[in-house]
Amino acid sequence: MFAVYAASLSSDDPLSGLVLGERPDPVAESGWTTVQVKAASLNHHDLWSLRGVGLREEALPMILGCDAAGLDEDGNEVVVHAVVSDPSWTGDETLDPRRSLLSERHQGTFADKVVVPSRNVVPKPASLSFEEAACLPTAWLTAYRMLYTQGGLKPGDSVLVQGAGGGVATALIALARAGGLRVFATSRDEAKRAKALELGAHEVVESGGKLPQKVDAVMETVGKATWSHSLRSLRPGGTVVISGATSGPDPDRTELNRIFFLQLRVVGSTMGTRTELAALAELLDVSGVRPVIDRVLPMDGADAGFTALAEGDVFGKIVFTR
Ligand SMILES: NC(=O)c1ccc[n+]([C@@H]2O[C@H](COP(=O)([O-])OP(=O)(O)OC[C@H]3O[C@@H](n4cnc5c(N)ncnc54)[C@H](OP(=O)(O)O)[C@@H]3O)[C@@H](O)[C@H]2O)c1
């Protein structure tokens, strides 16, 4: 079958290991099911994989991709949940110490077919296209959990989203607005700031800029470049929820004194549960909120999407179709 896979890893030149070509059809073991992929979306995770973050040399060649929407073995329209927990694990799958994401240990979604544990599919609402549904399992699920599970935000609360253009960040802005929050966003780029306003942000400022007020929570995926600004933007007792560190994991100043003196909460967040994915799909169905799609490419042109993501030339999600 056709697949987009990592043949080698390079921290300096991640795209050098990217191959578009043929891989053997996957075989579903007992308790697993085969999904025919109709659409899959690209995440920064796929670039990290090519850099060797979370993907080991011994696991190569590895089909990339965490996210997919497609047809199950009975022809039902489904969305794939990318968090694979141990068969013996019960409860929140993201807390299983043995869990992995598709494309780390098990072959990923950028292919004609992907095999997943049978419990890792949820129904796709008919109102969502395959392209829209393919954006949910990583970026949108992560955003949902950051805001409403780990952040505990309620209608009327205020939130800052750092780095407005990203896949997770655009989901955060749209979902925060849908949830009745007051939404602030930053971006380095003026055009992206304008798009963030169109998407639902109440106000935007350039990266590091002063907000008109302190906020209840900051959603942080940028890391080193925005960490200090995130802490400075919080009200006393506020919460920073962090799910990524695109610009680096080692801020120049950790500002421990600010954290304890203002009694700030620093909360980690990773992906989401199957139950949260089903709730997110329902929320989009009911609310009419839809993922922001930067561009749709045929999967056999996926390399152009990887290049755009690596260059930061994206507002929202890049989707591949079969
Ligand atoms: N823990 C999890 O489960 C989980 C799930 C999904 C993603 N993540 C992580 O979250 C991060 C974002 O993922 P994504 O897929 O949304 O990536 P993405 O689409 O590439 O977005 C990255 C965004 O970060 C901002 N940014 C990057 N470098 C910056 C810098 N030096 N200064 C200021 N802003 C900068 C950019 O915003 P502007 O261009 O608008 O300034 C960009 O839009 C990644 O590190 C990813 O690995 C983690």
CSV table of C-alpha atoms and ligand atoms in Angstrom, one decimal, residues 42-45 47-48 101 138-139 142-143 162-170 186-189 192-193 207 220-222 225-226 242-247 269-272 309-310 312 314-317, ligand 1:
chain,number,residue,atom,x,y,z
A,42,LEU,CA,-0.2,16.5,9.9
A,43,ASN,CA,1.1,17.5,13.4
A,44,HIS,CA,4.3,18.9,14.7
A,45,HIS,CA,4.7,15.4,16.3
A,47,LEU,CA,8.4,16.5,12.5
A,48,TRP,CA,9.6,15.6,16.0
A,101,LEU,CA,1.0,7.4,20.2
A,138,THR,CA,-4.2,15.1,18.2
A,139,ALA,CA,-4.4,18.9,17.9
A,142,THR,CA,-5.1,18.2,23.0
A,143,ALA,CA,-6.7,21.7,22.9
A,162,GLN,CA,0.4,31.6,22.7
A,163,GLY,CA,1.5,31.2,19.0
A,164,ALA,CA,-1.9,31.7,17.4
A,165,GLY,CA,-1.1,30.0,14.0
A,166,GLY,CA,-0.4,26.5,15.2
A,167,GLY,CA,-2.7,23.5,14.8
A,168,VAL,CA,-3.2,23.2,18.6
A,169,ALA,CA,-3.4,27.0,18.9
A,170,THR,CA,-6.1,27.5,16.3
A,186,THR,CA,-0.3,36.2,20.5
A,187,SER,CA,1.5,35.6,17.2
A,188,ARG,CA,4.8,36.7,15.7
A,189,ASP,CA,3.1,37.4,12.4
A,192,LYS,CA,-1.8,35.4,11.6
A,193,ARG,CA,-2.9,37.9,14.3
A,207,SER,CA,4.5,37.7,20.8
A,220,GLU,CA,1.3,27.2,26.2
A,221,THR,CA,2.7,25.1,23.3
A,222,VAL,CA,5.6,27.3,22.2
A,225,ALA,CA,10.2,31.7,23.5
A,226,THR,CA,7.0,32.5,25.3
A,242,ILE,CA,1.6,23.3,28.9
A,243,SER,CA,1.4,20.6,26.2
A,244,GLY,CA,4.4,21.5,24.0
A,245,ALA,CA,7.6,23.4,23.6
A,246,THR,CA,8.1,24.0,19.9
A,247,SER,CA,10.8,26.6,20.5
A,269,SER,CA,-1.4,18.1,29.4
A,270,THR,CA,-1.0,15.3,26.8
A,271,MET,CA,-3.5,14.3,24.1
A,272,GLY,CA,-6.8,13.2,25.6
A,309,LEU,CA,5.0,23.0,8.7
A,310,ALA,CA,8.8,22.9,9.2
A,312,GLY,CA,6.1,27.7,10.1
A,314,VAL,CA,0.8,27.4,8.4
A,315,PHE,CA,-2.4,28.7,9.9
A,316,GLY,CA,-4.4,25.8,11.2
A,317,LYS,CA,-4.1,22.2,10.0
B,1,LIG,N1,1.4,17.0,24.5
B,1,LIG,C1,0.6,16.7,23.5
B,1,LIG,O1,-0.2,15.8,23.5
B,1,LIG,C2,0.7,17.5,22.2
B,1,LIG,C3,-0.3,17.4,21.3
B,1,LIG,C4,-0.2,18.2,20.1
B,1,LIG,C5,0.9,19.0,20.0
B,1,LIG,N2,1.9,19.1,20.9
B,1,LIG,C6,3.1,20.0,20.8
B,1,LIG,O2,2.6,21.3,20.7
B,1,LIG,C7,3.4,22.1,19.8
B,1,LIG,C8,2.5,22.7,18.8
B,1,LIG,O3,2.0,21.7,18.0
B,1,LIG,P1,1.3,22.1,16.6
B,1,LIG,O4,1.0,20.8,15.9
B,1,LIG,O5,0.1,23.0,16.9
B,1,LIG,O6,2.5,22.8,15.8
B,1,LIG,P2,2.5,23.9,14.8
B,1,LIG,O7,1.2,23.8,14.0
B,1,LIG,O8,3.8,23.8,14.1
B,1,LIG,O9,2.4,25.3,15.7
B,1,LIG,C9,3.5,25.9,16.3
B,1,LIG,C10,3.2,27.4,16.6
B,1,LIG,O10,4.1,27.8,17.6
B,1,LIG,C11,4.4,29.1,17.4
B,1,LIG,N3,5.9,29.3,17.5
B,1,LIG,C12,6.9,28.5,17.0
B,1,LIG,N4,8.1,28.9,17.3
B,1,LIG,C13,7.9,30.1,17.9
B,1,LIG,C14,8.8,31.1,18.5
B,1,LIG,N5,10.1,31.0,18.4
B,1,LIG,N6,8.2,32.2,19.1
B,1,LIG,C15,6.9,32.3,19.2
B,1,LIG,N7,6.0,31.4,18.7
B,1,LIG,C16,6.5,30.3,18.1
B,1,LIG,C17,4.0,29.5,16.0
B,1,LIG,O11,3.0,30.5,16.2
B,1,LIG,P3,3.1,31.9,15.4
B,1,LIG,O12,3.7,31.6,14.1
B,1,LIG,O13,1.6,32.3,15.3
B,1,LIG,O14,3.8,32.9,16.2
B,1,LIG,C18,3.3,28.3,15.4
B,1,LIG,O15,2.1,28.6,14.8
B,1,LIG,C19,4.4,21.1,19.3
B,1,LIG,O16,5.6,21.3,20.0
B,1,LIG,C20,3.8,19.7,19.5
B,1,LIG,O17,4.8,18.7,19.6
B,1,LIG,C21,1.8,18.3,22.0
